[in-house]
Coordinates of N, CA and C in Angstrom, one line a residue:
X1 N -3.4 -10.9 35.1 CA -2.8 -9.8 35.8 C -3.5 -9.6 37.2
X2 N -2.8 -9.8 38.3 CA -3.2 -9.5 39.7 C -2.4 -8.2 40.1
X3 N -3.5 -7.0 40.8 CA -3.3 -6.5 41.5 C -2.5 -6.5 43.0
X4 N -1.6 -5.6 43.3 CA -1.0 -6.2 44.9 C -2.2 -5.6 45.6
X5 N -2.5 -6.5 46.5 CA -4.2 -5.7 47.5 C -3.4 -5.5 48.8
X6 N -4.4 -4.6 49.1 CA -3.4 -4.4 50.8 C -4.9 -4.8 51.5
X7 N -4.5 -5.8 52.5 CA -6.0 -5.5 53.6 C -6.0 -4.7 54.7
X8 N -7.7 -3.6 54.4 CA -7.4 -2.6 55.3 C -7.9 -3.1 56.5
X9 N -8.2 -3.1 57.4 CA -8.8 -2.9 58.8 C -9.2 -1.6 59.4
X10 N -10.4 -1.5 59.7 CA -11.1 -0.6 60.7 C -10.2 -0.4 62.1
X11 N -9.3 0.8 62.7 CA -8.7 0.8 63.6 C -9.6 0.7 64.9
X12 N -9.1 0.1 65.7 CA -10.0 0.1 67.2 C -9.4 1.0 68.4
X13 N -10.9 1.8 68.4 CA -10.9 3.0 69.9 C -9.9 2.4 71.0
X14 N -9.1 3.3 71.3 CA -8.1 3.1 72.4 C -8.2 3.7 73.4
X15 N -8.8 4.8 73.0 CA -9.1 6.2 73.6 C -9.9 7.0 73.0
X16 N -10.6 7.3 74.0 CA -11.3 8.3 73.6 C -10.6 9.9 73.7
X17 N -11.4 10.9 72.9 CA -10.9 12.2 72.8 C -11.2 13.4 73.8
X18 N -10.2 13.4 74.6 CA -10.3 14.2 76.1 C -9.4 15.9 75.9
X19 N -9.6 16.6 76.4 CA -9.1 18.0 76.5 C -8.9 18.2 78.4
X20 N -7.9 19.1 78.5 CA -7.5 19.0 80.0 C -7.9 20.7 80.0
X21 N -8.7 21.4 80.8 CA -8.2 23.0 80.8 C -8.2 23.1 82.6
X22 N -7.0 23.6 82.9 CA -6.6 24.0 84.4 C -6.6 23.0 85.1
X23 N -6.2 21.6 84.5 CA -5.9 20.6 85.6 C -7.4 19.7 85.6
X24 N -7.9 20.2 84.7 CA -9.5 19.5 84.9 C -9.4 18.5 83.3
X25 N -9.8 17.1 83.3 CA -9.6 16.9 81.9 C -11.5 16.5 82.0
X26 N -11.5 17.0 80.3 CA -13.0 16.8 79.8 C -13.1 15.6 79.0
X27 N -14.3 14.9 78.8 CA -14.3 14.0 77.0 C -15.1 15.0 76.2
X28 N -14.5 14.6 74.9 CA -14.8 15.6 73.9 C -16.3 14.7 73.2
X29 N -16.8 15.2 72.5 CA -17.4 14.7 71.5 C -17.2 14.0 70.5
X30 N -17.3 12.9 69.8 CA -16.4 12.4 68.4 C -17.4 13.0 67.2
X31 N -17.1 12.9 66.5 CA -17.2 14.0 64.7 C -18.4 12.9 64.6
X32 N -19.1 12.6 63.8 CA -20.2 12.4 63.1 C -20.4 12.6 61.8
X33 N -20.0 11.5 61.2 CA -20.0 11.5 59.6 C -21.5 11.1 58.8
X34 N -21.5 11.6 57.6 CA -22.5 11.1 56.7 C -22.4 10.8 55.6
X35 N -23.1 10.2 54.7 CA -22.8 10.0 53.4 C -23.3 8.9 52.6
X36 N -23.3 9.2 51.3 CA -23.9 7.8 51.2 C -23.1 6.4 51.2
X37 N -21.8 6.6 51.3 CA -20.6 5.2 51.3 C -19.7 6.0 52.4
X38 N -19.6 5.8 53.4 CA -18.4 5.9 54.2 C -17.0 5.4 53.7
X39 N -16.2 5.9 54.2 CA -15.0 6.1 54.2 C -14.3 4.9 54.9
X40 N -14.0 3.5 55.1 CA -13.5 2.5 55.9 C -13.1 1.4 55.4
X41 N -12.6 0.5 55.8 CA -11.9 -0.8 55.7 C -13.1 -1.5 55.0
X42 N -13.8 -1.7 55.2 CA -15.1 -2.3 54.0 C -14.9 -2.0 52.5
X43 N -15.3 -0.4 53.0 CA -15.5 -0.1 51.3 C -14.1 -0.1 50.3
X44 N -12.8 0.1 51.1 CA -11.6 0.1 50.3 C -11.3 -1.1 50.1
X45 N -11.5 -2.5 50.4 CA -11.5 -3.9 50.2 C -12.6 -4.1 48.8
X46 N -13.0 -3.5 49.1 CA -14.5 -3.7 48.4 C -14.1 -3.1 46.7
X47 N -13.4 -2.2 47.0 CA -12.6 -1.4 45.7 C -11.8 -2.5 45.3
X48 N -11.2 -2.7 46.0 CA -10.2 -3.1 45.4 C -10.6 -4.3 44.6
X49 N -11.4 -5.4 45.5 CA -12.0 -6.4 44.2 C -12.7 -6.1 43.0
X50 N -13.3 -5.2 43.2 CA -13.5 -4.5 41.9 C -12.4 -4.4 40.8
X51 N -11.5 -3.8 41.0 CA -10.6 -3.7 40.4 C -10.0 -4.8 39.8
X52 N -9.6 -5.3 40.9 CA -9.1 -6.6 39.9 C -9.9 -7.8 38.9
X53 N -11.1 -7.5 39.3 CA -12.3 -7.8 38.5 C -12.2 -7.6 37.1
X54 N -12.2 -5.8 37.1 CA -12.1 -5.4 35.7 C -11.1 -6.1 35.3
X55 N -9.9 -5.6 35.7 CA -8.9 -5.9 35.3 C -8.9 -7.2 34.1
X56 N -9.4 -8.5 34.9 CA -9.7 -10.4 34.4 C -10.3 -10.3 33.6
X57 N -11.2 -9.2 33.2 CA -12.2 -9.1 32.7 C -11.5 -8.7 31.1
X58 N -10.8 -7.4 31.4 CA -9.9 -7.1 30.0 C -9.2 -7.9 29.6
X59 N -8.5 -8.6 30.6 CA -7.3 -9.8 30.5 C -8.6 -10.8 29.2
X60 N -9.1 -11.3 30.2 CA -10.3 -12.3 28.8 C -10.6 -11.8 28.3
X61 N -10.9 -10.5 27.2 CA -11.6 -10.1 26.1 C -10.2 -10.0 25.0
X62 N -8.8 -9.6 25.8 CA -7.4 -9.5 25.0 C -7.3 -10.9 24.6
X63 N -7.4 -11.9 25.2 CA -7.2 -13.4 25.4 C -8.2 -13.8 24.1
X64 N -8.9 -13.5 24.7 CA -10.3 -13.8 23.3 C -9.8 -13.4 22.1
X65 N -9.6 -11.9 21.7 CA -8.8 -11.4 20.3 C -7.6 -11.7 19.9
X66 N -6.3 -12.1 20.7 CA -5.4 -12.5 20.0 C -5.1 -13.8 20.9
X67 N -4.9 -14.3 19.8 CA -4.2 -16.0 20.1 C -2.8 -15.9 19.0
X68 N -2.1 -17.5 19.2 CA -1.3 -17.8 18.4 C -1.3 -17.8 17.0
X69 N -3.0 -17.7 16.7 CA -3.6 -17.6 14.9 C -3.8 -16.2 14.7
X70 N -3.3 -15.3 15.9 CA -4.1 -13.9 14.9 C -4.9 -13.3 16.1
X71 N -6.2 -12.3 16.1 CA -6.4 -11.3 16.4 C -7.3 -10.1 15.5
X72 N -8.1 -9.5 16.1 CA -8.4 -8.4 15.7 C -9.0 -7.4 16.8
X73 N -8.4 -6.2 16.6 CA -8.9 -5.3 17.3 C -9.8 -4.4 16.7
X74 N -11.3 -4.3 17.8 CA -12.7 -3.9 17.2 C -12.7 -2.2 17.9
X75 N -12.9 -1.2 17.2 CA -12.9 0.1 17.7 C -13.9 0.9 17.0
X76 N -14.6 2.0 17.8 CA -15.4 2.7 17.1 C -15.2 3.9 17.1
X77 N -13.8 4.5 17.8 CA -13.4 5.8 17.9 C -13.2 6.3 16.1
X78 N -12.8 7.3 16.7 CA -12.8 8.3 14.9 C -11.6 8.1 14.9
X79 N -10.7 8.2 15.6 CA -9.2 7.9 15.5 C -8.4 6.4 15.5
X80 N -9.6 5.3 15.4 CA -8.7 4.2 15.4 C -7.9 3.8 16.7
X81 N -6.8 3.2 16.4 CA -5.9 3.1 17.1 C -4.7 4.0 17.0
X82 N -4.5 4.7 18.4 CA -3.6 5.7 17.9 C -2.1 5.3 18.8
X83 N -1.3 5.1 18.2 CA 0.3 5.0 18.2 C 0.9 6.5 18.8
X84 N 1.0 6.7 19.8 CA 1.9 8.4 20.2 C 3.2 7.9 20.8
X85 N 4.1 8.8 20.2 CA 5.7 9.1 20.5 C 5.8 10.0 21.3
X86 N 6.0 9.4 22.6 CA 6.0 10.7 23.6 C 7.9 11.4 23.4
X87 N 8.0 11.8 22.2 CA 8.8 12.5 21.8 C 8.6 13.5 20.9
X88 N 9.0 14.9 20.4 CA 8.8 15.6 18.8 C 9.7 15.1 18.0
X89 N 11.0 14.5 17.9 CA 11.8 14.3 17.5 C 11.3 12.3 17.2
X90 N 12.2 12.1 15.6 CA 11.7 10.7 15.3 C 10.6 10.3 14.6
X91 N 10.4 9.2 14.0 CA 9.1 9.1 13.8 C 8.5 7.4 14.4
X92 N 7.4 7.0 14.5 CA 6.2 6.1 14.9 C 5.9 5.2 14.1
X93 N 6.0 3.8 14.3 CA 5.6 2.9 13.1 C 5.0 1.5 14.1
X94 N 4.5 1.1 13.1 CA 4.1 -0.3 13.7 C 5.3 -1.1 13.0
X95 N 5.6 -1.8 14.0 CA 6.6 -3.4 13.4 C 6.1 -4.8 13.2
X96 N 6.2 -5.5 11.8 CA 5.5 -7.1 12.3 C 7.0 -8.1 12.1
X97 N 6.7 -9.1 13.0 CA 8.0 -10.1 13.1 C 6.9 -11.2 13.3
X98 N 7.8 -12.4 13.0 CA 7.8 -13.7 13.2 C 8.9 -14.3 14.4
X99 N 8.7 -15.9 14.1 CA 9.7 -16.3 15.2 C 11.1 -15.8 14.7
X100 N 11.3 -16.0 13.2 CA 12.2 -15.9 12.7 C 13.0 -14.5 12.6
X101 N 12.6 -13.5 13.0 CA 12.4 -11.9 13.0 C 12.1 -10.6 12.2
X102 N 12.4 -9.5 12.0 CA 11.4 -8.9 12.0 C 11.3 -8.9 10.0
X103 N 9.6 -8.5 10.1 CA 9.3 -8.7 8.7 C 9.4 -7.8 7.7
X104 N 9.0 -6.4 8.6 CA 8.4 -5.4 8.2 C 7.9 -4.0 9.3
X105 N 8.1 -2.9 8.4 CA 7.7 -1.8 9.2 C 6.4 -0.7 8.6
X106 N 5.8 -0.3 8.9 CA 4.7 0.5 8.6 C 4.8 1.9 9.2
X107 N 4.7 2.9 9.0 CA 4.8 4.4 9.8 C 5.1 5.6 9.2
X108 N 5.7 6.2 10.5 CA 6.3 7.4 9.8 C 7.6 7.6 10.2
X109 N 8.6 8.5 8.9 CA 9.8 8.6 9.7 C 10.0 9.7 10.1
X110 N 11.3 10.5 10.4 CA 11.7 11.3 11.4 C 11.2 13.0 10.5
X111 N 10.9 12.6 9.1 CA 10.9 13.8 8.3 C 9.2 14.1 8.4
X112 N 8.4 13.0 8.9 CA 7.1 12.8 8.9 C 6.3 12.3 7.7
X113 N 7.5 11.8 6.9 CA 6.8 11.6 5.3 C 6.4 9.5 5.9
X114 N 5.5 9.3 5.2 CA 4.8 8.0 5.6 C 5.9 6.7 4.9
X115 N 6.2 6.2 5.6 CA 7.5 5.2 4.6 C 6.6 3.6 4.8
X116 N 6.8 2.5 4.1 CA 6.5 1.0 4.3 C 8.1 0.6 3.8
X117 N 8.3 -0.5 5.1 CA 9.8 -0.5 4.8 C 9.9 -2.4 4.6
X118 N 10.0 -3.3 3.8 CA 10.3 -4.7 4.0 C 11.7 -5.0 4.7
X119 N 11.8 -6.1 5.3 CA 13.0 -6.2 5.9 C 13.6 -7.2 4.7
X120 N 14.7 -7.9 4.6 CA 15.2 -8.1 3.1 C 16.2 -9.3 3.6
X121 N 15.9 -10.0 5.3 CA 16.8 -11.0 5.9 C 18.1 -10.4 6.3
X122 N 19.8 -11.1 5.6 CA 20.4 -10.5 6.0 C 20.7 -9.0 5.7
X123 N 20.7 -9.0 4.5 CA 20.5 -7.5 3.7 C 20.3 -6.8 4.1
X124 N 20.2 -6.7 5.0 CA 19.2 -5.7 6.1 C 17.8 -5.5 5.4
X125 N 17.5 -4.2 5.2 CA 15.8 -3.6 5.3 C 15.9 -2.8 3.8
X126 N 15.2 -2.6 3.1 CA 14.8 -2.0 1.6 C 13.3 -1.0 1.9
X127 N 13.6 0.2 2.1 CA 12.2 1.1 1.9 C 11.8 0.5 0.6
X128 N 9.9 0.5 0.3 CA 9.3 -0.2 -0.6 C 8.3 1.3 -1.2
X129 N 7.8 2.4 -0.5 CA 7.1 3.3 -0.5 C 7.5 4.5 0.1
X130 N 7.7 5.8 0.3 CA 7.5 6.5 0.5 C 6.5 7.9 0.1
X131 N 6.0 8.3 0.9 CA 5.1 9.4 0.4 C 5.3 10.9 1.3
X132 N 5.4 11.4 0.6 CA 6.3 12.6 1.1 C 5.0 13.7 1.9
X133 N 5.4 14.8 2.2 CA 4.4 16.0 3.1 C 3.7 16.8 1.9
X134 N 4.5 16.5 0.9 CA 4.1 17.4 -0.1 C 3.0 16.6 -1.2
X135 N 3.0 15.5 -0.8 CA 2.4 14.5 -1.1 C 2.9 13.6 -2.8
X136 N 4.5 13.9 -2.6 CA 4.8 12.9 -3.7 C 4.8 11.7 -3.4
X137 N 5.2 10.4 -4.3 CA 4.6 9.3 -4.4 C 6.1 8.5 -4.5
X138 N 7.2 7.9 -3.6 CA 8.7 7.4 -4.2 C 8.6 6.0 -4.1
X139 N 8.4 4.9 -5.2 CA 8.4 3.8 -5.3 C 9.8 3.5 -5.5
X140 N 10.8 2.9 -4.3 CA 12.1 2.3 -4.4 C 12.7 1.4 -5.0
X141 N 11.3 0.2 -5.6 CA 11.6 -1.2 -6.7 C 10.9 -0.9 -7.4
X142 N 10.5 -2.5 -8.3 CA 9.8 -2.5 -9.4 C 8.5 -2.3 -8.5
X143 N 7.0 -2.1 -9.2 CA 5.8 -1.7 -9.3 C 5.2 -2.8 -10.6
X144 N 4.5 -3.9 -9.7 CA 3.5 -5.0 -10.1 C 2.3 -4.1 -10.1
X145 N 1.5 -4.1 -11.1 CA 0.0 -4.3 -11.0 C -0.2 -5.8 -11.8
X146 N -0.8 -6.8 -11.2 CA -1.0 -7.9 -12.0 C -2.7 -8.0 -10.9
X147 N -3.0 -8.8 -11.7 CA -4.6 -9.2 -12.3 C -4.8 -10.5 -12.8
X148 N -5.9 -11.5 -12.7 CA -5.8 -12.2 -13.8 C -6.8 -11.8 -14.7
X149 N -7.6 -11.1 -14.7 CA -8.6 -10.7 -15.8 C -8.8 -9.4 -15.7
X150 N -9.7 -8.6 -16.7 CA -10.1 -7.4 -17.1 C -8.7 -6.7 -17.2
X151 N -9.0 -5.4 -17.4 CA -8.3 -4.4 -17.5 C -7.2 -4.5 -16.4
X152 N -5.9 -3.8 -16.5 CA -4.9 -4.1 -16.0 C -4.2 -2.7 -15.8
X153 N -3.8 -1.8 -15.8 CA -3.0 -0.3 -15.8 C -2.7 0.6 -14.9
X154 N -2.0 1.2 -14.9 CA -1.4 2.2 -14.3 C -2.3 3.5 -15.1
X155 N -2.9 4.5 -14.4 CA -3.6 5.7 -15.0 C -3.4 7.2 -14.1
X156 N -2.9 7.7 -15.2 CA -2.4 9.6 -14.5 C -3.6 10.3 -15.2
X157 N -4.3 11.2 -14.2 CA -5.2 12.0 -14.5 C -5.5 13.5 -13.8
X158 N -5.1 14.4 -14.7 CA -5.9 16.0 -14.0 C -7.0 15.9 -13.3
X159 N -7.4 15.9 -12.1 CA -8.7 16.5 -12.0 C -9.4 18.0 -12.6
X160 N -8.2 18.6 -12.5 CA -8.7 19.9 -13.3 C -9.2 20.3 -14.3
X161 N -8.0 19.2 -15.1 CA -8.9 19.4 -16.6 C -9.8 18.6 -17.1
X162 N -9.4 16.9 -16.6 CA -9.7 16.0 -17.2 C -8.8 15.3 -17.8
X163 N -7.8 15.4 -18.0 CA -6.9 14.9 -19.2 C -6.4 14.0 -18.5
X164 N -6.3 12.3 -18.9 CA -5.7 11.1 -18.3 C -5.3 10.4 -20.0
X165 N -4.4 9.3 -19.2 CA -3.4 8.3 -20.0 C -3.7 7.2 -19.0
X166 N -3.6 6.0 -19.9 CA -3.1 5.0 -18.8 C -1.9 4.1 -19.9
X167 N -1.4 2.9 -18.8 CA -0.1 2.3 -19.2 C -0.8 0.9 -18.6
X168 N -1.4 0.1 -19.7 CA -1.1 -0.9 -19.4 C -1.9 -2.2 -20.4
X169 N -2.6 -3.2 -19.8 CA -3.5 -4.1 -21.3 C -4.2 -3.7 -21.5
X170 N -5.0 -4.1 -22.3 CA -6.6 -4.2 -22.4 C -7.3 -5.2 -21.8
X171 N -8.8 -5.4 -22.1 CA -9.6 -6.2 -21.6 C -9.1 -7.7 -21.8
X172 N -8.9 -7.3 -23.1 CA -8.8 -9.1 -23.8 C -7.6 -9.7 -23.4
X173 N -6.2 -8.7 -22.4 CA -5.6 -9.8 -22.3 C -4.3 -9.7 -23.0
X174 N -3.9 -9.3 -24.0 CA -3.6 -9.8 -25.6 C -2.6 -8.3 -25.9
X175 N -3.6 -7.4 -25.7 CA -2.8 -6.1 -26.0 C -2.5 -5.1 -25.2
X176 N -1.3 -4.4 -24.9 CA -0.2 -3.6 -24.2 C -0.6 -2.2 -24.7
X177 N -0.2 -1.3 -24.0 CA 0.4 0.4 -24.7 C -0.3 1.4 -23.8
X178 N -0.5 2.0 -24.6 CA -0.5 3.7 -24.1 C -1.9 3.7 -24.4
X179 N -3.6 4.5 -23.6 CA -4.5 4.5 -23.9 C -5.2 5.8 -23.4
X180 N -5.3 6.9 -24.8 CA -5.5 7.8 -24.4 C -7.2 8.5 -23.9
X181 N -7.2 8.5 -22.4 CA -8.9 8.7 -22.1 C -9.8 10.1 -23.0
X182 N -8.7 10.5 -22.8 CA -9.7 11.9 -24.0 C -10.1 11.6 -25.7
X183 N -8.6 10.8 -26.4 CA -9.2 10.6 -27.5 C -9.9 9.4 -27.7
X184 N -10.0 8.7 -26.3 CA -10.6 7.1 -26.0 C -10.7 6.1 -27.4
X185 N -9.1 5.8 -27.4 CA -8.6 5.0 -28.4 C -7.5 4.7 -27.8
X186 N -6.7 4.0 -28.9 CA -5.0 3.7 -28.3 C -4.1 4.4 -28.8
X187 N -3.2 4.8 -28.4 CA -2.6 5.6 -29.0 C -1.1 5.2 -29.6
X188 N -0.7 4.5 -28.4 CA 0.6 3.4 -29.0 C 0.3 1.8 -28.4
X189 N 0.2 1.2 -29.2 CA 0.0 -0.4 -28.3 C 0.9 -1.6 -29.2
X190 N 1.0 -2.6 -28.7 CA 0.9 -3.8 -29.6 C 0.6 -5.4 -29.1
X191 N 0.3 -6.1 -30.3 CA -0.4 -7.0 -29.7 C 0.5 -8.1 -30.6
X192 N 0.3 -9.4 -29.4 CA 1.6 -10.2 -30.8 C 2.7 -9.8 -31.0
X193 N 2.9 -10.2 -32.3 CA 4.2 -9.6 -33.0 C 3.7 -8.3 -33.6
X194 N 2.5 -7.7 -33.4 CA 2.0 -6.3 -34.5 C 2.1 -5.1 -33.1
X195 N 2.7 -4.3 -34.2 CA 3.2 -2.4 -33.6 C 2.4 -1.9 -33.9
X196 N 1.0 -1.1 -32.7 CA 0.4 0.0 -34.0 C 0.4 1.0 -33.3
X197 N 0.5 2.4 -34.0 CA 0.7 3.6 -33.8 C -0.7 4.1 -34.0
X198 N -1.6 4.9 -33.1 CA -2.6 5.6 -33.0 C -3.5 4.2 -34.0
X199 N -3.5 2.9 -33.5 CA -4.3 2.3 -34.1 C -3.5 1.5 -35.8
X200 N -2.7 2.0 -36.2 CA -2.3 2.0 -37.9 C -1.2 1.0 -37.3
X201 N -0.7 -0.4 -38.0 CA 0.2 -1.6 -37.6 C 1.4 -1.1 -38.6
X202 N 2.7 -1.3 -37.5 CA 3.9 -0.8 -38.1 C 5.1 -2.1 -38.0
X203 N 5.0 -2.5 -39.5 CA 5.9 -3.4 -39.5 C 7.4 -3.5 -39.1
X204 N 8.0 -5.1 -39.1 CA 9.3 -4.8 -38.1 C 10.3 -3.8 -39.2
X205 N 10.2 -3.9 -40.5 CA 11.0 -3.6 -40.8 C 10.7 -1.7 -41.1
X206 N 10.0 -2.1 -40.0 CA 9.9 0.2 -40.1 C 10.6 0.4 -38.2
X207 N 11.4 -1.1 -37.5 CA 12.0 -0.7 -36.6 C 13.0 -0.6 -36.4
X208 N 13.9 0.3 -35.9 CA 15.3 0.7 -35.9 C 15.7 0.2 -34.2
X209 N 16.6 -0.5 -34.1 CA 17.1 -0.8 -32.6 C 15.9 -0.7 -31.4
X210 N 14.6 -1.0 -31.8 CA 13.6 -1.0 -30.9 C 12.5 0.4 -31.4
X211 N 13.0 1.1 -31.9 CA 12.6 2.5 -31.9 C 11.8 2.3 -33.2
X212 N 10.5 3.2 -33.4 CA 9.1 3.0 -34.3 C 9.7 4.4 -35.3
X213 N 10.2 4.0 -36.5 CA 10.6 4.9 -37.4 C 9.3 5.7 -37.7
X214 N 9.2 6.6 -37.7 CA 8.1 7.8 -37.6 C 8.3 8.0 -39.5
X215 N 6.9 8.1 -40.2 CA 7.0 8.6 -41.1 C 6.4 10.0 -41.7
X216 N 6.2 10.4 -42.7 CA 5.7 11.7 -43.1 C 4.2 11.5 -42.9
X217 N 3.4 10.5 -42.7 CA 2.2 10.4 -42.9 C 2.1 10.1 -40.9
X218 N 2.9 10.0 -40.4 CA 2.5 10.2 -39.2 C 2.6 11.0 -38.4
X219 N 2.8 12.4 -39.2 CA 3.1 13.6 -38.6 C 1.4 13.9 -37.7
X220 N 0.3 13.8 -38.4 CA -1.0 14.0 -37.3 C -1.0 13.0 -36.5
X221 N -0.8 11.6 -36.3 CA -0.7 10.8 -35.0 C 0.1 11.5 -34.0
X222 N 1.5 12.1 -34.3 CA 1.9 12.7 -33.0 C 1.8 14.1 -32.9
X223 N 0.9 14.4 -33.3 CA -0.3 16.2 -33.0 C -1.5 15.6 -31.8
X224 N -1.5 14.4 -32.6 CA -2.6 13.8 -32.1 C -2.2 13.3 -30.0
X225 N -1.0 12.5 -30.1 CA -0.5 11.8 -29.1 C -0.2 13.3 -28.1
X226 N 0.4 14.1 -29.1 CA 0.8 15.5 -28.0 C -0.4 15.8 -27.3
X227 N -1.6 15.7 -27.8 CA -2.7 16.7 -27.9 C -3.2 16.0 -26.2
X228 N -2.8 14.4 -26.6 CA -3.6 13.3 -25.7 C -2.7 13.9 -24.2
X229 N -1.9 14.4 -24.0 CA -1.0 14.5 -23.3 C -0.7 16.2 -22.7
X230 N -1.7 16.6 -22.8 CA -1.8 18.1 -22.7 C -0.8 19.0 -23.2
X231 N -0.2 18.7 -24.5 CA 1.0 18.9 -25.0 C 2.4 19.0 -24.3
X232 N 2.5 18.5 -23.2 CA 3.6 18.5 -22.6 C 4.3 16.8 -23.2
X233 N 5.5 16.9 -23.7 CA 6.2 15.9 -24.0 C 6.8 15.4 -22.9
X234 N 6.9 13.9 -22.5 CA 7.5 13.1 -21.4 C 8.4 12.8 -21.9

């Protein structure tokens, strides 16, 4: 990026500064400046390369960070990089595209709630997240957690009281279900072809259309399951 430069020039005395009173003309005195940088065709030339200096200067450090492989921009403000909509109305997002076009959007929208939006080709675009002011959570597809090892789950937890659940394997891999952190056991899982209920294996033929026929002797497992669950039923 080049600046347009103007070149100044120092104007040259034509005349000196005269006053006439009654037919009589005088010369005046000229002014007498000081300072430590005068005011002239020097020093505004002299600006100006400066400027365009900087200027080459940011041009190569932008040059330097992003190429055709990528980029990163290095900041130490508390604010990052800040995105402003010189509008109230609307909302602000970052967009990423390819040659091919656009990929994806990141931001906020007009309601101010935070959206991540995939574009989907012709289909147009599929919101993937939203998170509201109030701070709910609206997942618009499925929800992957995959891993190849350890523990694997989805986990809801009070801070207030303590009371959490999670939804997902175990360590080994092997076994699925419901794991309750208070009574730090399982509470519904199965592994294989085996169903077990708070731990106890429920054969297929105790299942009805998918559903775990509940018997008289498992009336304390689900005191128990309620209990895991701050007795509120889901």
């Amino acid at each position: 990026m080049k600046i347009q430069k103007i070149d100044f020039e120092d104007g040259q005395l034509a005349q000196a500064g005269y006053v006439i009173v009654d037919g009589i003309r005088y010369e005046t005195v000229e002014p007498v400046y000081n300072g430590k940088i005068p005011l002239n065709a020097q020093q505004l030339n002299a600006l100006q390369e400066n400027v365009e200096q900087a200027i080459e200067v940011v041009d190569a450090n932008m040059d330097n960070k992003f190429s055709k492989t990528g980029g990163t921009i290095e900041t130490n403000g508390y604010h990052g990089i800040m995105l402003k909509r010189n509008s109230s109305n609307g909302g602000s997002s970052i967009r990423f595209e390819n040659k091919d076009g656009i990929l994806g959007t990141v931001g906020f929208g007009s309601t101010k709630s935070f959206i991540i939006t995939k574009d989907t080709g012709q289909d147009g675009k599929a919101d993937l997240i939203e998170i509201k002011n109030d701070g709910t959570v609206n997942f618009f597809n499925e929800v992957i957690v995959s891993k190849n090892s350890g523990a694997t789950y989805f986990r809801f937890r009070r801070t207030d009281t303590g009371v959490g659940i999670r939804f997902g394997v175990a360590q080994n891999g092997t076994k699925a279900g419901i794991y309750s952190e208070n009574l730090e056991k399982w509470i519904l899982s199965c592994e294989g072809d085996d169903i077990f209920l708070d731990g106890k294996s429920k054969s297929a033929e105790q299942l009805t259309d998918g559903t775990i026929t509940i018997t008289a002797s498992d009336i304390g497992n689900i005191s128990a399951i309620l209990d895991a669950i701050n007795g509120e039923v889901i």
